[in-house]
mmCIF file with all atom_site columns, C-alpha atoms in Angstrom:
data_model
loop_
_atom_site.group_PDB
_atom_site.id
_atom_site.type_symbol
_atom_site.label_atom_id
_atom_site.label_alt_id
_atom_site.label_comp_id
_atom_site.label_asym_id
_atom_site.label_entity_id
_atom_site.label_seq_id
_atom_site.pdbx_PDB_ins_code
_atom_site.Cartn_x
_atom_site.Cartn_y
_atom_site.Cartn_z
_atom_site.occupancy
_atom_site.B_iso_or_equiv
_atom_site.pdbx_formal_charge
_atom_site.auth_seq_id
_atom_site.auth_comp_id
_atom_site.auth_asym_id
_atom_site.auth_atom_id
_atom_site.pdbx_PDB_model_num
ATOM 1   C CA . MET A 1 1   ? 46.725 92.179  29.974 1.00 0.00 ? 1   MET A CA 1
ATOM 2   C CA . ASP A 1 2   ? 49.358 94.596  28.801 1.00 0.00 ? 2   ASP A CA 1
ATOM 3   C CA . VAL A 1 3   ? 48.985 97.813  30.931 1.00 0.00 ? 3   VAL A CA 1
ATOM 4   C CA . THR A 1 4   ? 49.585 100.031 27.960 1.00 0.00 ? 4   THR A CA 1
ATOM 5   C CA . SER A 1 5   ? 46.139 98.480  26.394 1.00 0.00 ? 5   SER A CA 1
ATOM 6   C CA . TYR A 1 6   ? 43.935 100.238 29.127 1.00 0.00 ? 6   TYR A CA 1
ATOM 7   C CA . LYS A 1 7   ? 42.221 103.336 28.494 1.00 0.00 ? 7   LYS A CA 1
ATOM 8   C CA . ILE A 1 8   ? 42.627 106.007 31.338 1.00 0.00 ? 8   ILE A CA 1
ATOM 9   C CA . LYS A 1 9   ? 39.158 105.633 32.324 1.00 0.00 ? 9   LYS A CA 1
ATOM 10  C CA . GLU A 1 10  ? 39.534 101.797 32.670 1.00 0.00 ? 10  GLU A CA 1
ATOM 11  C CA . ILE A 1 11  ? 42.297 102.406 34.871 1.00 0.00 ? 11  ILE A CA 1
ATOM 12  C CA . GLU A 1 12  ? 40.219 104.603 37.079 1.00 0.00 ? 12  GLU A CA 1
ATOM 13  C CA . VAL A 1 13  ? 37.561 101.890 37.251 1.00 0.00 ? 13  VAL A CA 1
ATOM 14  C CA . GLU A 1 14  ? 40.113 99.217  38.040 1.00 0.00 ? 14  GLU A CA 1
ATOM 15  C CA . LEU A 1 15  ? 41.625 101.482 40.861 1.00 0.00 ? 15  LEU A CA 1
ATOM 16  C CA . GLY A 1 16  ? 38.190 102.427 42.170 1.00 0.00 ? 16  GLY A CA 1
ATOM 17  C CA . ILE A 1 17  ? 38.478 106.041 41.235 1.00 0.00 ? 17  ILE A CA 1
ATOM 18  C CA . ILE A 1 18  ? 35.180 107.863 40.642 1.00 0.00 ? 18  ILE A CA 1
ATOM 19  C CA . TYR A 1 19  ? 35.879 110.679 38.314 1.00 0.00 ? 19  TYR A CA 1
ATOM 20  C CA . ASP A 1 20  ? 33.604 113.825 38.677 1.00 0.00 ? 20  ASP A CA 1
ATOM 21  C CA . SER A 1 21  ? 33.736 115.598 35.272 1.00 0.00 ? 21  SER A CA 1
ATOM 22  C CA . SER A 1 22  ? 32.169 118.730 36.628 1.00 0.00 ? 22  SER A CA 1
ATOM 23  C CA . SER A 1 23  ? 35.011 119.448 39.134 1.00 0.00 ? 23  SER A CA 1
ATOM 24  C CA . SER A 1 24  ? 36.857 122.171 37.472 1.00 0.00 ? 24  SER A CA 1
ATOM 25  C CA . GLU A 1 25  ? 37.532 124.040 34.146 1.00 0.00 ? 25  GLU A CA 1
ATOM 26  C CA . SER A 1 26  ? 41.072 124.380 34.926 1.00 0.00 ? 26  SER A CA 1
ATOM 27  C CA . PRO A 1 27  ? 43.660 123.784 32.156 1.00 0.00 ? 27  PRO A CA 1
ATOM 28  C CA . LEU A 1 28  ? 44.730 120.532 33.984 1.00 0.00 ? 28  LEU A CA 1
ATOM 29  C CA . SER A 1 29  ? 41.154 119.249 34.180 1.00 0.00 ? 29  SER A CA 1
ATOM 30  C CA . LEU A 1 30  ? 40.353 119.981 30.611 1.00 0.00 ? 30  LEU A CA 1
ATOM 31  C CA . TRP A 1 31  ? 43.580 118.132 29.574 1.00 0.00 ? 31  TRP A CA 1
ATOM 32  C CA . TYR A 1 32  ? 42.705 115.251 31.895 1.00 0.00 ? 32  TYR A CA 1
ATOM 33  C CA . GLU A 1 33  ? 39.048 115.083 30.400 1.00 0.00 ? 33  GLU A CA 1
ATOM 34  C CA . ASN A 1 34  ? 40.751 114.905 26.802 1.00 0.00 ? 34  ASN A CA 1
ATOM 35  C CA . ILE A 1 35  ? 42.906 111.922 27.723 1.00 0.00 ? 35  ILE A CA 1
ATOM 36  C CA . ARG A 1 36  ? 40.445 109.922 29.713 1.00 0.00 ? 36  ARG A CA 1
ATOM 37  C CA . ASP A 1 37  ? 39.450 107.924 26.344 1.00 0.00 ? 37  ASP A CA 1
ATOM 38  C CA . LYS A 1 38  ? 42.788 107.401 25.211 1.00 0.00 ? 38  LYS A CA 1
ATOM 39  C CA . PHE A 1 39  ? 44.747 103.947 25.581 1.00 0.00 ? 39  PHE A CA 1
ATOM 40  C CA . VAL A 1 40  ? 48.027 104.415 27.424 1.00 0.00 ? 40  VAL A CA 1
ATOM 41  C CA . TYR A 1 41  ? 49.896 103.404 24.255 1.00 0.00 ? 41  TYR A CA 1
ATOM 42  C CA . GLU A 1 42  ? 48.275 106.298 22.455 1.00 0.00 ? 42  GLU A CA 1
ATOM 43  C CA . LEU A 1 43  ? 49.562 108.840 25.006 1.00 0.00 ? 43  LEU A CA 1
ATOM 44  C CA . LYS A 1 44  ? 51.764 111.552 23.620 1.00 0.00 ? 44  LYS A CA 1
ATOM 45  C CA . LEU A 1 45  ? 55.117 112.344 25.592 1.00 0.00 ? 45  LEU A CA 1
ATOM 46  C CA . GLY A 1 46  ? 53.519 115.473 27.069 1.00 0.00 ? 46  GLY A CA 1
ATOM 47  C CA . ASP A 1 47  ? 50.771 113.429 28.436 1.00 0.00 ? 47  ASP A CA 1
ATOM 48  C CA . VAL A 1 48  ? 53.100 110.859 30.080 1.00 0.00 ? 48  VAL A CA 1
ATOM 49  C CA . LEU A 1 49  ? 55.142 113.812 31.503 1.00 0.00 ? 49  LEU A CA 1
ATOM 50  C CA . ARG A 1 50  ? 52.094 115.332 33.087 1.00 0.00 ? 50  ARG A CA 1
ATOM 51  C CA . LEU A 1 51  ? 50.596 112.129 34.447 1.00 0.00 ? 51  LEU A CA 1
ATOM 52  C CA . LEU A 1 52  ? 53.862 111.199 35.936 1.00 0.00 ? 52  LEU A CA 1
ATOM 53  C CA . ARG A 1 53  ? 54.253 114.717 37.311 1.00 0.00 ? 53  ARG A CA 1
ATOM 54  C CA . GLN A 1 54  ? 51.042 114.398 39.032 1.00 0.00 ? 54  GLN A CA 1
ATOM 55  C CA . GLN A 1 55  ? 52.128 110.785 40.065 1.00 0.00 ? 55  GLN A CA 1
ATOM 56  C CA . LEU A 1 56  ? 48.706 109.528 38.493 1.00 0.00 ? 56  LEU A CA 1
ATOM 57  C CA . TYR A 1 57  ? 48.647 105.733 37.589 1.00 0.00 ? 57  TYR A CA 1
ATOM 58  C CA . VAL A 1 58  ? 52.370 105.340 37.716 1.00 0.00 ? 58  VAL A CA 1
ATOM 59  C CA . SER A 1 59  ? 52.513 101.690 37.326 1.00 0.00 ? 59  SER A CA 1
ATOM 60  C CA . TYR A 1 60  ? 50.419 101.881 34.224 1.00 0.00 ? 60  TYR A CA 1
ATOM 61  C CA . ILE A 1 61  ? 52.300 104.935 32.689 1.00 0.00 ? 61  ILE A CA 1
ATOM 62  C CA . VAL A 1 62  ? 55.918 104.100 33.313 1.00 0.00 ? 62  VAL A CA 1
ATOM 63  C CA . PRO A 1 63  ? 55.909 101.213 30.714 1.00 0.00 ? 63  PRO A CA 1
ATOM 64  C CA . LYS A 1 64  ? 55.068 104.030 28.069 1.00 0.00 ? 64  LYS A CA 1
ATOM 65  C CA . ALA A 1 65  ? 57.755 106.354 29.488 1.00 0.00 ? 65  ALA A CA 1
ATOM 66  C CA . VAL A 1 66  ? 60.266 103.520 29.164 1.00 0.00 ? 66  VAL A CA 1
ATOM 67  C CA . GLU A 1 67  ? 59.368 103.316 25.445 1.00 0.00 ? 67  GLU A CA 1
ATOM 68  C CA . TYR A 1 68  ? 59.924 106.925 25.038 1.00 0.00 ? 68  TYR A CA 1
ATOM 69  C CA . LEU A 1 69  ? 63.333 106.604 26.656 1.00 0.00 ? 69  LEU A CA 1
ATOM 70  C CA . GLN A 1 70  ? 64.214 103.670 24.500 1.00 0.00 ? 70  GLN A CA 1
ATOM 71  C CA . ALA A 1 71  ? 63.629 105.817 21.410 1.00 0.00 ? 71  ALA A CA 1
ATOM 72  C CA . ASN A 1 72  ? 65.580 108.850 23.077 1.00 0.00 ? 72  ASN A CA 1
ATOM 73  C CA . LEU A 1 73  ? 67.175 109.059 26.359 1.00 0.00 ? 73  LEU A CA 1
ATOM 74  C CA . PHE A 1 74  ? 66.849 112.880 26.206 1.00 0.00 ? 74  PHE A CA 1
ATOM 75  C CA . ALA A 1 75  ? 63.126 112.805 25.544 1.00 0.00 ? 75  ALA A CA 1
ATOM 76  C CA . GLY A 1 76  ? 61.392 115.930 26.758 1.00 0.00 ? 76  GLY A CA 1
ATOM 77  C CA . GLU A 1 77  ? 58.776 118.339 25.890 1.00 0.00 ? 77  GLU A CA 1
ATOM 78  C CA . GLN A 1 78  ? 59.957 121.604 27.700 1.00 0.00 ? 78  GLN A CA 1
ATOM 79  C CA . TYR A 1 79  ? 63.727 120.473 27.767 1.00 0.00 ? 79  TYR A CA 1
ATOM 80  C CA . ASP A 1 80  ? 66.090 117.637 26.747 1.00 0.00 ? 80  ASP A CA 1
ATOM 81  C CA . GLY A 1 81  ? 66.028 115.134 29.497 1.00 0.00 ? 81  GLY A CA 1
ATOM 82  C CA . GLU A 1 82  ? 62.727 116.165 31.072 1.00 0.00 ? 82  GLU A CA 1
ATOM 83  C CA . LEU A 1 83  ? 61.568 112.383 31.137 1.00 0.00 ? 83  LEU A CA 1
ATOM 84  C CA . VAL A 1 84  ? 64.763 111.290 33.003 1.00 0.00 ? 84  VAL A CA 1
ATOM 85  C CA . ALA A 1 85  ? 64.189 114.173 35.463 1.00 0.00 ? 85  ALA A CA 1
ATOM 86  C CA . VAL A 1 86  ? 60.456 113.292 36.052 1.00 0.00 ? 86  VAL A CA 1
ATOM 87  C CA . LEU A 1 87  ? 61.194 109.646 36.490 1.00 0.00 ? 87  LEU A CA 1
ATOM 88  C CA . SER A 1 88  ? 64.053 110.176 38.832 1.00 0.00 ? 88  SER A CA 1
ATOM 89  C CA . ARG A 1 89  ? 61.640 111.881 41.185 1.00 0.00 ? 89  ARG A CA 1
ATOM 90  C CA . ILE A 1 90  ? 59.204 109.016 41.451 1.00 0.00 ? 90  ILE A CA 1
ATOM 91  C CA . PRO A 1 91  ? 60.033 106.318 44.116 1.00 0.00 ? 91  PRO A CA 1
ATOM 92  C CA . PHE A 1 92  ? 60.503 102.973 42.539 1.00 0.00 ? 92  PHE A CA 1
ATOM 93  C CA . ASP A 1 93  ? 58.007 101.177 44.808 1.00 0.00 ? 93  ASP A CA 1
ATOM 94  C CA . THR A 1 94  ? 55.234 103.186 43.276 1.00 0.00 ? 94  THR A CA 1
ATOM 95  C CA . TRP A 1 95  ? 55.988 101.863 39.772 1.00 0.00 ? 95  TRP A CA 1
ATOM 96  C CA . GLY A 1 96  ? 54.294 98.481  40.808 1.00 0.00 ? 96  GLY A CA 1
ATOM 97  C CA . GLN A 1 97  ? 56.283 95.276  41.087 1.00 0.00 ? 97  GLN A CA 1
ATOM 98  C CA . ASN A 1 98  ? 57.456 95.183  37.648 1.00 0.00 ? 98  ASN A CA 1
ATOM 99  C CA . GLU A 1 99  ? 60.944 93.792  37.649 1.00 0.00 ? 99  GLU A CA 1
ATOM 100 C CA . THR A 1 100 ? 61.081 93.153  33.791 1.00 0.00 ? 100 THR A CA 1
ATOM 101 C CA . LEU A 1 101 ? 60.356 96.961  33.499 1.00 0.00 ? 101 LEU A CA 1
ATOM 102 C CA . LYS A 1 102 ? 63.023 97.799  36.016 1.00 0.00 ? 102 LYS A CA 1
ATOM 103 C CA . ARG A 1 103 ? 65.680 95.764  34.065 1.00 0.00 ? 103 ARG A CA 1
ATOM 104 C CA . ASP A 1 104 ? 64.700 97.132  30.913 1.00 0.00 ? 104 ASP A CA 1
ATOM 105 C CA . LEU A 1 105 ? 65.021 100.702 32.157 1.00 0.00 ? 105 LEU A CA 1
ATOM 106 C CA . GLN A 1 106 ? 68.363 99.756  33.879 1.00 0.00 ? 106 GLN A CA 1
ATOM 107 C CA . LYS A 1 107 ? 69.715 98.316  30.481 1.00 0.00 ? 107 LYS A CA 1
ATOM 108 C CA . ILE A 1 108 ? 68.515 101.607 28.671 1.00 0.00 ? 108 ILE A CA 1
ATOM 109 C CA . ILE A 1 109 ? 70.213 103.932 31.333 1.00 0.00 ? 109 ILE A CA 1
ATOM 110 C CA . SER A 1 110 ? 73.414 102.000 31.497 1.00 0.00 ? 110 SER A CA 1
ATOM 111 C CA . SER A 1 111 ? 73.879 101.490 27.759 1.00 0.00 ? 111 SER A CA 1
ATOM 112 C CA . GLU A 1 112 ? 73.428 105.273 27.046 1.00 0.00 ? 112 GLU A CA 1
ATOM 113 C CA . TYR A 1 113 ? 76.132 106.564 29.315 1.00 0.00 ? 113 TYR A CA 1
ATOM 114 C CA . LEU A 1 114 ? 78.598 107.001 26.264 1.00 0.00 ? 114 LEU A CA 1
ATOM 115 C CA . ASN A 1 115 ? 75.817 109.061 24.450 1.00 0.00 ? 115 ASN A CA 1
ATOM 116 C CA . ILE A 1 116 ? 75.492 111.436 27.442 1.00 0.00 ? 116 ILE A CA 1
ATOM 117 C CA . ASN A 1 117 ? 79.407 112.117 27.312 1.00 0.00 ? 117 ASN A CA 1
ATOM 118 C CA . GLN A 1 118 ? 79.400 112.571 23.506 1.00 0.00 ? 118 GLN A CA 1
ATOM 119 C CA . ARG A 1 119 ? 76.379 114.892 23.400 1.00 0.00 ? 119 ARG A CA 1
ATOM 120 C CA . ILE A 1 120 ? 76.906 118.549 22.556 1.00 0.00 ? 120 ILE A CA 1
ATOM 121 C CA . TRP A 1 121 ? 75.072 120.446 25.642 1.00 0.00 ? 121 TRP A CA 1
ATOM 122 C CA . THR A 1 122 ? 73.951 123.911 25.050 1.00 0.00 ? 122 THR A CA 1
ATOM 123 C CA . THR A 1 123 ? 75.333 124.908 28.606 1.00 0.00 ? 123 THR A CA 1
ATOM 124 C CA . ASP A 1 124 ? 77.341 123.313 31.257 1.00 0.00 ? 124 ASP A CA 1
ATOM 125 C CA . SER A 1 125 ? 74.068 123.814 33.460 1.00 0.00 ? 125 SER A CA 1
ATOM 126 C CA . PHE A 1 126 ? 72.004 121.607 31.299 1.00 0.00 ? 126 PHE A CA 1
ATOM 127 C CA . ARG A 1 127 ? 74.524 118.932 31.213 1.00 0.00 ? 127 ARG A CA 1
ATOM 128 C CA . SER A 1 128 ? 75.009 119.123 35.059 1.00 0.00 ? 128 SER A CA 1
ATOM 129 C CA . ASN A 1 129 ? 71.339 118.975 35.810 1.00 0.00 ? 129 ASN A CA 1
ATOM 130 C CA . PHE A 1 130 ? 70.782 116.009 33.472 1.00 0.00 ? 130 PHE A CA 1
ATOM 131 C CA . LEU A 1 131 ? 73.698 114.134 35.087 1.00 0.00 ? 131 LEU A CA 1
ATOM 132 C CA . LYS A 1 132 ? 72.168 114.790 38.417 1.00 0.00 ? 132 LYS A CA 1
ATOM 133 C CA . ASP A 1 133 ? 68.673 113.404 37.240 1.00 0.00 ? 133 ASP A CA 1
ATOM 134 C CA . TYR A 1 134 ? 70.369 110.590 35.679 1.00 0.00 ? 134 TYR A CA 1
ATOM 135 C CA . ASP A 1 135 ? 72.451 109.440 38.558 1.00 0.00 ? 135 ASP A CA 1
ATOM 136 C CA . LYS A 1 136 ? 69.404 109.714 40.887 1.00 0.00 ? 136 LYS A CA 1
ATOM 137 C CA . LEU A 1 137 ? 67.333 107.551 38.540 1.00 0.00 ? 137 LEU A CA 1
ATOM 138 C CA . LEU A 1 138 ? 70.055 105.076 38.282 1.00 0.00 ? 138 LEU A CA 1
ATOM 139 C CA . LYS A 1 139 ? 70.412 104.955 42.052 1.00 0.00 ? 139 LYS A CA 1
ATOM 140 C CA . ASN A 1 140 ? 66.549 104.385 42.321 1.00 0.00 ? 140 ASN A CA 1
ATOM 141 C CA . LEU A 1 141 ? 66.852 101.498 39.877 1.00 0.00 ? 141 LEU A CA 1
ATOM 142 C CA . TYR A 1 142 ? 69.698 99.556  42.032 1.00 0.00 ? 142 TYR A CA 1
#
């Protein structure tokens, strides 16, 4: 079964996680309650970023993240390249044993190098930070 066709609450069941909906009224808890009935393929970029920052269900969420990167290497909600930054901080071994996914991401990352150099950056700092995250992600993949 394609992992993007799972609902978040189905992932919880598969992983043996017991969700307590009365645990908190924090913004993070309310957001999580809101996405539990969504399929992974329905998740918006912000949802994917939040789940990955929390390192929740990484092997289920990374395929959706790769879809976003295929559409735009500079995908982000708060800043350009945010998805690359988040993925660069996740050890590859937590992604699951998905070699096809790894190859797909390697291909995207490698083929977009020219676009990085041709991009007009707001500041040198943004370019520098993106390149650091890009290089770290690349090293994690190889």
